[in-house]
PDB file of C-alpha atoms in Angstrom:
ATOM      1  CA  UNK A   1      -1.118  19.647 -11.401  1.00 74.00           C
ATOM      2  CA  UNK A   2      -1.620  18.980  -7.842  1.00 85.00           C
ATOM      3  CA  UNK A   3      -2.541  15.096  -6.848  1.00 91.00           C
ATOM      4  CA  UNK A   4      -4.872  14.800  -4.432  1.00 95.00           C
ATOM      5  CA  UNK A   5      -5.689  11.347  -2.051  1.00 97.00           C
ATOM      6  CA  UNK A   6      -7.258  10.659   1.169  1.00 97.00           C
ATOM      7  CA  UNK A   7      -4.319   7.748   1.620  1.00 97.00           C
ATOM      8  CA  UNK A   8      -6.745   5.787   5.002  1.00 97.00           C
ATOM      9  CA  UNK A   9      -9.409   6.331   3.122  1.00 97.00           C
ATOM     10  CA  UNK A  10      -9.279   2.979   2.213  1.00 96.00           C
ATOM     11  CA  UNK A  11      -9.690   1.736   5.687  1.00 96.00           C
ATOM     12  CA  UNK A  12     -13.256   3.748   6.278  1.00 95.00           C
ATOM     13  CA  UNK A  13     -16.126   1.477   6.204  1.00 91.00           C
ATOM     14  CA  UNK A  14     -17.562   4.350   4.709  1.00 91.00           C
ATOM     15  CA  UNK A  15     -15.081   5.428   2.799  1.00 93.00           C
ATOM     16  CA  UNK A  16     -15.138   6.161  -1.151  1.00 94.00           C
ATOM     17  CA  UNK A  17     -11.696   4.778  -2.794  1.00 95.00           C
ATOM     18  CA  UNK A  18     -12.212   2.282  -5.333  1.00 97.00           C
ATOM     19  CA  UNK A  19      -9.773  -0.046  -4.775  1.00 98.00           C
ATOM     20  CA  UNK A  20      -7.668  -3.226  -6.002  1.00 98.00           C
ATOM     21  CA  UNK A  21      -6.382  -5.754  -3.460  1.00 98.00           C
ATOM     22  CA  UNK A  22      -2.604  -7.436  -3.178  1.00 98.00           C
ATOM     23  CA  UNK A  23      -2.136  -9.562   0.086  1.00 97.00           C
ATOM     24  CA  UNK A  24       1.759 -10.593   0.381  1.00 96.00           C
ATOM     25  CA  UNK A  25       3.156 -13.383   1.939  1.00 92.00           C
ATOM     26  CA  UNK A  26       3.390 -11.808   5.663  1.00 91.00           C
ATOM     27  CA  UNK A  27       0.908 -12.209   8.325  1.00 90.00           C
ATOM     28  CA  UNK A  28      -2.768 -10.970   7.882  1.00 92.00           C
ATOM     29  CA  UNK A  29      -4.668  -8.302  10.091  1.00 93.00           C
ATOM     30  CA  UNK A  30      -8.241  -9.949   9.860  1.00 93.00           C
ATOM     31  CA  UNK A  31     -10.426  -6.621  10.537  1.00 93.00           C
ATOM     32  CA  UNK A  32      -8.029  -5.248   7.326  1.00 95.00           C
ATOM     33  CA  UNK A  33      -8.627  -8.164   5.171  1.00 96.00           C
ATOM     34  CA  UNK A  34     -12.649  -7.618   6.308  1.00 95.00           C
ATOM     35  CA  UNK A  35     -12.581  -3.700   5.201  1.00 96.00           C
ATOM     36  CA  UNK A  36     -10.275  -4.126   2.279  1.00 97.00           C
ATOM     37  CA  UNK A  37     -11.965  -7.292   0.501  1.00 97.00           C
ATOM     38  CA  UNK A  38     -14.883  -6.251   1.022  1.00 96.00           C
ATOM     39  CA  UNK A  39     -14.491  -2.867  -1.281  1.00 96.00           C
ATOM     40  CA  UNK A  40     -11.843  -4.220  -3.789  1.00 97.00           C
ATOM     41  CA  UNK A  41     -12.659  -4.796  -7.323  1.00 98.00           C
ATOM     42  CA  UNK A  42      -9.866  -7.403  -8.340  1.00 98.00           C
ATOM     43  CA  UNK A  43      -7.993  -9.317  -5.660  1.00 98.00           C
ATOM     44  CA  UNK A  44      -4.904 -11.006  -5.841  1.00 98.00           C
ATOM     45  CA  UNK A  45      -2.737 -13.095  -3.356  1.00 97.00           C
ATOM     46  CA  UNK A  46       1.357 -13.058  -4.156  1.00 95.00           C
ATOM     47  CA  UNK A  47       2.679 -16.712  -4.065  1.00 94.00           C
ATOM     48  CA  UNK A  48       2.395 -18.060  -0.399  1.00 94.00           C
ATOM     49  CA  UNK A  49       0.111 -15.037   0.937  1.00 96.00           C
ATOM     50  CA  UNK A  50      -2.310 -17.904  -0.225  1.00 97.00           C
ATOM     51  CA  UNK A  51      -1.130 -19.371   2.770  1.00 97.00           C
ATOM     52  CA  UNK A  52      -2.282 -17.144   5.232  1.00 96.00           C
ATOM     53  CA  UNK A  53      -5.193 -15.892   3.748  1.00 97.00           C
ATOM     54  CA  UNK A  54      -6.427 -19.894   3.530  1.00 97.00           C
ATOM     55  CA  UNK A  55      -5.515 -20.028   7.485  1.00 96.00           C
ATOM     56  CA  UNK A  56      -7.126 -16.479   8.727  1.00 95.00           C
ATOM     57  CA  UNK A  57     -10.374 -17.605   6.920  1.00 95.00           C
ATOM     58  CA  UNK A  58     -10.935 -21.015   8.082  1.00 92.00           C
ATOM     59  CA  UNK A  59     -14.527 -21.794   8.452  1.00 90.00           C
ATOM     60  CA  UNK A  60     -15.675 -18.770   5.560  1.00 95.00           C
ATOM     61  CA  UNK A  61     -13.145 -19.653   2.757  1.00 96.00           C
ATOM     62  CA  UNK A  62     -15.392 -19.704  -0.267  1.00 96.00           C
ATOM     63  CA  UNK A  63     -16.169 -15.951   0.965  1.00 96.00           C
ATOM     64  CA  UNK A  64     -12.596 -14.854   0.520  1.00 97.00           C
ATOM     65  CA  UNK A  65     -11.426 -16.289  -2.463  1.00 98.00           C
ATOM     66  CA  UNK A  66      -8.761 -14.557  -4.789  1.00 98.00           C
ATOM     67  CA  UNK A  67      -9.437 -13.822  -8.767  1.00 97.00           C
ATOM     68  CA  UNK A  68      -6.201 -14.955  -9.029  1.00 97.00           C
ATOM     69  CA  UNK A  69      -2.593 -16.219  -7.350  1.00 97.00           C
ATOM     70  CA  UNK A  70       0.698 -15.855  -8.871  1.00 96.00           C
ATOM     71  CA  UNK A  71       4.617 -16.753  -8.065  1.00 92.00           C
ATOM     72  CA  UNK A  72       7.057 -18.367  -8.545  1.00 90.00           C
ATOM     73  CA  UNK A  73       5.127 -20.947  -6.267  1.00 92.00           C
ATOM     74  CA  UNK A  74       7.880 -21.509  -3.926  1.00 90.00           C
ATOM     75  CA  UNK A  75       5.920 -20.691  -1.413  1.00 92.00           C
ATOM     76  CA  UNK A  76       2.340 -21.798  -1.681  1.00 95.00           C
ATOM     77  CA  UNK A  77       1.619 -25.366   0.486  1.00 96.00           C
ATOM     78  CA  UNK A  78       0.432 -27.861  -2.111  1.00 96.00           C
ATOM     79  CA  UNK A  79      -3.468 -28.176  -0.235  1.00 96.00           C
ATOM     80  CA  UNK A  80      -3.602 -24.281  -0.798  1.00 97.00           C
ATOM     81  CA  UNK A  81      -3.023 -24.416  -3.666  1.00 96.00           C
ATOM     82  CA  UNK A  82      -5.270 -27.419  -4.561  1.00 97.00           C
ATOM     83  CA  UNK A  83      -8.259 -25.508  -2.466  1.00 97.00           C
ATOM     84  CA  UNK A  84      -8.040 -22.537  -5.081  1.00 97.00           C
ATOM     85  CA  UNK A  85      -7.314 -24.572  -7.565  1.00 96.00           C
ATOM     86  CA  UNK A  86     -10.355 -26.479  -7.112  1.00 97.00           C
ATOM     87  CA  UNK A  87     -12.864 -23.124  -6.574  1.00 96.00           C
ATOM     88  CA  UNK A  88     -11.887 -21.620  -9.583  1.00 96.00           C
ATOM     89  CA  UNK A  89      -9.070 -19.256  -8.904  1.00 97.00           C
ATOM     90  CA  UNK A  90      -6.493 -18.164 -11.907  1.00 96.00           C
ATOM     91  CA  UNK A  91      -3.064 -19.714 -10.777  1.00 97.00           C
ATOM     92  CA  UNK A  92      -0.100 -17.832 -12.489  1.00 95.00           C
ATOM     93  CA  UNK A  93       2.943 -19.072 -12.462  1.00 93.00           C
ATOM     94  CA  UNK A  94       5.596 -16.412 -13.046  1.00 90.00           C
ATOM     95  CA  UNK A  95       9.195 -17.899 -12.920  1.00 79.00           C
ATOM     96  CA  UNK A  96      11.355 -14.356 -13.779  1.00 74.00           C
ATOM     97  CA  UNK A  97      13.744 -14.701 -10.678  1.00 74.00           C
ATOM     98  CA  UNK A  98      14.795 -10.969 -11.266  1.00 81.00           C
ATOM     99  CA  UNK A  99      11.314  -9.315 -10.122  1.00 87.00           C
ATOM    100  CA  UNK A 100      10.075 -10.623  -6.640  1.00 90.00           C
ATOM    101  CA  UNK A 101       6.287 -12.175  -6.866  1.00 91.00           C
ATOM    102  CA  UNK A 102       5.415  -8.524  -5.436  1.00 94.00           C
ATOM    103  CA  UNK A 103       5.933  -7.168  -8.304  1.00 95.00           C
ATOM    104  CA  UNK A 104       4.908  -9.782 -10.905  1.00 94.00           C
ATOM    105  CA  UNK A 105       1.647  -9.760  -9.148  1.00 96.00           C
ATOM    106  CA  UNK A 106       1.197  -5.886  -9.767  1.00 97.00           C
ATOM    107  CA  UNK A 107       1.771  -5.917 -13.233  1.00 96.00           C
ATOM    108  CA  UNK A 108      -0.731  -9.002 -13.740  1.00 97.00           C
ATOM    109  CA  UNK A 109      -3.352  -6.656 -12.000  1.00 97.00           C
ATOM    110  CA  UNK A 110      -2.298  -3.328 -13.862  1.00 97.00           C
ATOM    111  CA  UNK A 111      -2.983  -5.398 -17.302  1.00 97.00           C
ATOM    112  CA  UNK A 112      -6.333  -7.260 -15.672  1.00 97.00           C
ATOM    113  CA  UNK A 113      -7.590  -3.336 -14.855  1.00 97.00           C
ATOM    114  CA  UNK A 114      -6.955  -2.383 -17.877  1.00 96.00           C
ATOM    115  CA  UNK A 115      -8.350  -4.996 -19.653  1.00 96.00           C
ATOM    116  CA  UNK A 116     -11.202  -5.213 -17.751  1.00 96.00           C
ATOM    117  CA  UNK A 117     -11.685  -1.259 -17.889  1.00 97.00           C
ATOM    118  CA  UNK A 118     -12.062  -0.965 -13.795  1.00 97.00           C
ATOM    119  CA  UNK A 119     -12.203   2.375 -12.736  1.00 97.00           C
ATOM    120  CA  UNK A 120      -9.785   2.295  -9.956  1.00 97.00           C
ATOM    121  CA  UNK A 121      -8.809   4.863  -7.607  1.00 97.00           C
ATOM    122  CA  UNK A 122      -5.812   3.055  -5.863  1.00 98.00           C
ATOM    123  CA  UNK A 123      -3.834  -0.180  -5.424  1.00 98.00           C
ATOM    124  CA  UNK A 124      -3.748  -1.526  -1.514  1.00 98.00           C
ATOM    125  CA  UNK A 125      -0.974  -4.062  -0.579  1.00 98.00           C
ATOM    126  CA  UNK A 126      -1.743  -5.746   2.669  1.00 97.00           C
ATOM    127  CA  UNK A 127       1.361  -6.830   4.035  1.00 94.00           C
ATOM    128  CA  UNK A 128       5.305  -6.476   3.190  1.00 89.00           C
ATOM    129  CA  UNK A 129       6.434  -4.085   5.702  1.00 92.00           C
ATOM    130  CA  UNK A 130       7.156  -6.657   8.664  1.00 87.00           C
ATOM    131  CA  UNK A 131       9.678  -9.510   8.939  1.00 82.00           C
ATOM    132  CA  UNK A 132      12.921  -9.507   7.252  1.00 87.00           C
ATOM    133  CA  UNK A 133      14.209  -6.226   7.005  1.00 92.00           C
ATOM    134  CA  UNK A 134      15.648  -7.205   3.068  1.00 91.00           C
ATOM    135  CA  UNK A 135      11.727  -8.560   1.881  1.00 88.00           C
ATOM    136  CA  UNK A 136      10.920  -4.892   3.686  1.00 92.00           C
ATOM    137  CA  UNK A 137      13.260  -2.784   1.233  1.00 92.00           C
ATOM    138  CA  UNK A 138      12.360  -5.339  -2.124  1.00 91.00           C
ATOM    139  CA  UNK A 139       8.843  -4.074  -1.122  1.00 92.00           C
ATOM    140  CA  UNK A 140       9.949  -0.596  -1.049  1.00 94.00           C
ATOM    141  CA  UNK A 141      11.505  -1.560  -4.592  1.00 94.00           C
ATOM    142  CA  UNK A 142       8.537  -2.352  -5.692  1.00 95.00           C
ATOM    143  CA  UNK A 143       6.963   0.930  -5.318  1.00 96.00           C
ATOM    144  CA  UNK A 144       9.644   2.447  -7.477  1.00 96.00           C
ATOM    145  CA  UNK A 145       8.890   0.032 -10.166  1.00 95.00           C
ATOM    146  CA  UNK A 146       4.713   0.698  -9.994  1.00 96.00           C
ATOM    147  CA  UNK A 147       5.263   4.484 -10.995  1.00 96.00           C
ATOM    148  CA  UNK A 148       5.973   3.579 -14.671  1.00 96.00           C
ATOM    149  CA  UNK A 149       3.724   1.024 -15.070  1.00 96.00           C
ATOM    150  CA  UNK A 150       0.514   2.625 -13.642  1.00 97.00           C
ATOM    151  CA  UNK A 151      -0.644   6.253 -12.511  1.00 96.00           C
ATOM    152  CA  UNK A 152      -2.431   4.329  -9.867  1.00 97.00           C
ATOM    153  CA  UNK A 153      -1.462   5.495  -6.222  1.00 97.00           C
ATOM    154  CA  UNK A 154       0.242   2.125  -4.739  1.00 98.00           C
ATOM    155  CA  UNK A 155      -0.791   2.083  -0.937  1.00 98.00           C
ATOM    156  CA  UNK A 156       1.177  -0.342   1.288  1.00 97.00           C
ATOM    157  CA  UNK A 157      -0.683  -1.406   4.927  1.00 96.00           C
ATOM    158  CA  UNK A 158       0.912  -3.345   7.301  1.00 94.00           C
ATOM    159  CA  UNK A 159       0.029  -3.292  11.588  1.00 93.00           C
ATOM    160  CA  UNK A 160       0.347   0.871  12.455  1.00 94.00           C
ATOM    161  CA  UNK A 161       2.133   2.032   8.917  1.00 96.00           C
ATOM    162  CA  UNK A 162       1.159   3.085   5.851  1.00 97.00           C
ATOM    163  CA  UNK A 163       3.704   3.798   3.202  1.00 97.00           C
ATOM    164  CA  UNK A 164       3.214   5.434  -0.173  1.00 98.00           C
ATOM    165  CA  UNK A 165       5.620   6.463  -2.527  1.00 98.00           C
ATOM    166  CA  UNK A 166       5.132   9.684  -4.159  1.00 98.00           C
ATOM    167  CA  UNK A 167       5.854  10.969  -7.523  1.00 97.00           C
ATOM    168  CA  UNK A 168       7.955  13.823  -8.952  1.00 97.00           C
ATOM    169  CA  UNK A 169       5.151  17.348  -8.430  1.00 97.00           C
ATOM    170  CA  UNK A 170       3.185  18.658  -6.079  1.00 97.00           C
ATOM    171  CA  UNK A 171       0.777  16.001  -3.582  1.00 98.00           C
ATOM    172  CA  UNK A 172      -1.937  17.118  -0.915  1.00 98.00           C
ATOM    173  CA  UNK A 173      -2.559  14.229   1.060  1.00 98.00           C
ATOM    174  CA  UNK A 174      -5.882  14.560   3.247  1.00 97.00           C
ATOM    175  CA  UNK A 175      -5.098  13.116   7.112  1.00 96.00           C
ATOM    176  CA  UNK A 176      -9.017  13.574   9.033  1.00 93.00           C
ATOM    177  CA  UNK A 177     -10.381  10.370   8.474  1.00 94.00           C
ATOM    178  CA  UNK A 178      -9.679   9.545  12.146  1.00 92.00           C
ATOM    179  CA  UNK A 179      -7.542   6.803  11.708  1.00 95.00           C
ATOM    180  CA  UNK A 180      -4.288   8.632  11.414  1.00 95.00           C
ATOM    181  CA  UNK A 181      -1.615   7.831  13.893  1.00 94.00           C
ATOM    182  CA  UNK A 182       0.748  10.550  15.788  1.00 92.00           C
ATOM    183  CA  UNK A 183       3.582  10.138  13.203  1.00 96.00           C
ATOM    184  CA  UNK A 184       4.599  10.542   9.419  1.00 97.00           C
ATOM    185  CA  UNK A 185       8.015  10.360   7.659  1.00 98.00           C
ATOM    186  CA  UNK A 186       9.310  11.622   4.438  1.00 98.00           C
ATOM    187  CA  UNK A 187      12.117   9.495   3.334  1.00 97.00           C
ATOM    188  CA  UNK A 188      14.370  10.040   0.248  1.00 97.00           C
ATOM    189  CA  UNK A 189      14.760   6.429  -0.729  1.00 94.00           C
ATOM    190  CA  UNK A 190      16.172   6.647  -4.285  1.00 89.00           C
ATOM    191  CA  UNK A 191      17.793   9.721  -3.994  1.00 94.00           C
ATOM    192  CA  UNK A 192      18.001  13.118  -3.174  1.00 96.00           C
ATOM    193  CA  UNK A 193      14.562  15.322  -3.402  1.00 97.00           C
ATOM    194  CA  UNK A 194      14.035  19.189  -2.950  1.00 97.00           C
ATOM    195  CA  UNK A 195      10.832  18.951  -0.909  1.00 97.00           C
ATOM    196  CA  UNK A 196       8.706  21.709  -0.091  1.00 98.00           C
ATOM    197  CA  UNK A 197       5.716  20.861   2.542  1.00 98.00           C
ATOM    198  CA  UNK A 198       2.921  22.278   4.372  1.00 97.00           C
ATOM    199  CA  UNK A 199       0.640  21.067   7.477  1.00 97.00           C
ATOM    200  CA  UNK A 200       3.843  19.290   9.469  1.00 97.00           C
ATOM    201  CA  UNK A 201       5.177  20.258  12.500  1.00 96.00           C
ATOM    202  CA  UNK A 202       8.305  20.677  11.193  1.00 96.00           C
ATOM    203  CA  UNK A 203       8.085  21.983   7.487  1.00 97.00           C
ATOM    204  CA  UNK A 204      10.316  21.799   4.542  1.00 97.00           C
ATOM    205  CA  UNK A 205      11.147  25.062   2.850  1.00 97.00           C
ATOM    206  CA  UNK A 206      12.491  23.767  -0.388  1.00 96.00           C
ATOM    207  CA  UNK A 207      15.209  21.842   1.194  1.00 96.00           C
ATOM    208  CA  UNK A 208      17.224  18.793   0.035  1.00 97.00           C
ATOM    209  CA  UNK A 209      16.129  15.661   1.825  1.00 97.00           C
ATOM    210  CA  UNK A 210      19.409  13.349   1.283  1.00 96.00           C
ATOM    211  CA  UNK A 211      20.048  10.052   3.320  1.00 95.00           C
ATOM    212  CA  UNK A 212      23.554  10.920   5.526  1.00 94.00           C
ATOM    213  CA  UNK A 213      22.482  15.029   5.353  1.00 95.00           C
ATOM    214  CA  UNK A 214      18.674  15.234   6.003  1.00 95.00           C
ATOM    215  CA  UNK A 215      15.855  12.585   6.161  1.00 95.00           C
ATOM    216  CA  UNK A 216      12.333  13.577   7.636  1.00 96.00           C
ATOM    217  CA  UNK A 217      11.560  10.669  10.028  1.00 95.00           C
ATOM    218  CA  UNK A 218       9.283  11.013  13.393  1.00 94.00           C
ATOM    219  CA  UNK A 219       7.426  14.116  11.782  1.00 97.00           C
ATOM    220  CA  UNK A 220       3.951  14.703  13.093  1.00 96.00           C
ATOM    221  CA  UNK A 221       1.544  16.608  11.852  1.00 96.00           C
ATOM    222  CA  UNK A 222       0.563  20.402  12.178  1.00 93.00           C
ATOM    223  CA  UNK A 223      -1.138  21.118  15.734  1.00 90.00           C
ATOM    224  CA  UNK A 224      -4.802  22.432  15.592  1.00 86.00           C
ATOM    225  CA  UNK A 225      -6.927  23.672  18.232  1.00 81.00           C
ATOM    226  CA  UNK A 226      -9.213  21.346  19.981  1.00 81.00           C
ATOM    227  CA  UNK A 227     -12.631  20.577  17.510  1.00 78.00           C
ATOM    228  CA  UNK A 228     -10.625  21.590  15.115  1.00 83.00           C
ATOM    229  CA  UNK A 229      -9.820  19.491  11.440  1.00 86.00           C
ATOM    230  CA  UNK A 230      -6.300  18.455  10.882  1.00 89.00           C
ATOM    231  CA  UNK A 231      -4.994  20.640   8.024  1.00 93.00           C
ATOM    232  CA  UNK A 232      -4.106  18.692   4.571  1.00 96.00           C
ATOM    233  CA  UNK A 233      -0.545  18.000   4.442  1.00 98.00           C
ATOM    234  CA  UNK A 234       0.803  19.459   0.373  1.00 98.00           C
ATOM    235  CA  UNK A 235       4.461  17.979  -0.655  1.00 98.00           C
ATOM    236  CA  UNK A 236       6.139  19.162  -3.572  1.00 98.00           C
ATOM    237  CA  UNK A 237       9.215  17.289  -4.409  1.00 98.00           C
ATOM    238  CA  UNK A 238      11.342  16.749  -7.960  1.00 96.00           C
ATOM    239  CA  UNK A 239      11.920  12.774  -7.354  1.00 97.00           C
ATOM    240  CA  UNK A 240       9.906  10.313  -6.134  1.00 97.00           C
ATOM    241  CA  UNK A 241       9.762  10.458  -1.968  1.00 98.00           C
ATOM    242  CA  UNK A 242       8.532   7.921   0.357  1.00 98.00           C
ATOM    243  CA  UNK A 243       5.632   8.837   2.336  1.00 98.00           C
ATOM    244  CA  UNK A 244       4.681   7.152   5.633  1.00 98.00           C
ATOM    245  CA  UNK A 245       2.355   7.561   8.492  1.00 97.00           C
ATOM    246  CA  UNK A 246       1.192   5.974  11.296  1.00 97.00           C
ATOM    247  CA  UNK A 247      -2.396   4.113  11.488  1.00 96.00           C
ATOM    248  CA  UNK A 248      -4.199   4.459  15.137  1.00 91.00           C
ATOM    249  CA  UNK A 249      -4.191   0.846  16.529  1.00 81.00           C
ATOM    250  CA  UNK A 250      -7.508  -0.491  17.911  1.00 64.00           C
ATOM    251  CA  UNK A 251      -8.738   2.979  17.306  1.00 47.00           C
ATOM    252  CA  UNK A 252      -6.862   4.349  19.660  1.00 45.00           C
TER     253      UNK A 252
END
């Protein structure tokens, strides 16, 4: 069975995707945070992302505040965490030092979907691909551990980059919204994966991508004639294979 997502959909104003929100502890686009917490359902803030959600909405807080925060609390400043405290917000402590608060905070909001009965289209992270290259790859990590635990597509937005990793079959990923940048990677984090893909530049025929033989990094996408749509890219691989693409910045 082929899965089919429009991965910036999320980003559209007018755009469909019913979504959940995770912000992580990494600086906040504000015109993101507008779009994205404006459509989610259930929104979350990993340990000291309370921190700069509290600063980037200084003078609207009660507007932007979380269902819930959870950590280890490391990270949180104590008046943040008073403030939400104090309006209500669900403070979870989660103290397993083996799973980072990424993590922990997805599987809180895969059980509060579920036992709320949302009817989710996707999971959007804001944040966790910037800073410290190590937090970078635990967030990658992360993504591996979300395919058991949900069927949920686990969308990761940070600046110009979008990452998503993709499951074991056969994906067609819509890329006309608009917002798509010049680039997109396919990266074998994981492992080695026969891919198969249409609508790049520079297709895979059922080749191995394998990091030291052949990893699919500063791919663009399939050139089309001027008023033309961009085609739909497909991917077929047989493990899981990190998607990424580039987001137009200042819609440019």
């Amino acid at each position: 069975m082929e899965e089919e997502l429009m991965p910036l959909d999320c980003l559209l104003p007018s755009g469909t995707q019913r979504i959940c929100l995770i912000i992580l502890n990494q600086p906040l686009n504000k015109d993101y945070l507008q779009i994205l917490w404006r459509k989610a359902l259930l929104r979350a803030c990993a340990d000291g992302a309370a921190n700069h959600l509290y600063s980037s909405t200084a003078g609207d807080r009660d507007s932007f505040l979380p269902d819930y925060i959870s950590g280890d609390f490391d990270s949180i400043i104590a008046e943040v965490k008073a403030f939400y405290g104090d309006k209500g917000c669900s403070l979870i402590e989660t103290a397993d030092q083996d799973l980072t608060d990424f993590t922990k905070c997805l599987a809180i909001m895969v059980g509060e979907i579920q036992r709320r009965q949302l009817q989710v289209d996707a999971i959007v992270t804001l944040g966790g691909l910037a800073g410290r290259f190590d937090q970078t790859m635990a967030s990658v990590e992360t993504l591996h551990h979300a395919l058991p635990m949900t069927p949920l597509p686990l969308l990761m937005l940070q600046g110009t980059s979008l990452v998503h990793l993709l499951r074991p079959g056969r994906h067609r990923l819509a890329v006309n919204t608009g917002l798509e940048g010049d680039w997109c990677s396919l990266i074998p984090v994981g492992g080695a994966c026969q891919t198969t893909t249409t609508g790049l530049k520079w297709n895979l025929n059922n080749q191995v991508l394998q990091f030291g033989k052949l990893v699919s990094t500063s791919n663009t996408f399939e050139p089309v004639g001027p008023g033309n749509p961009r085609k739909a890219v497909t991917v077929t691989t047989d493990r899981p294979l990190l998607w990424s693409m580039g987001i137009r910045e200042d819609g440019q």
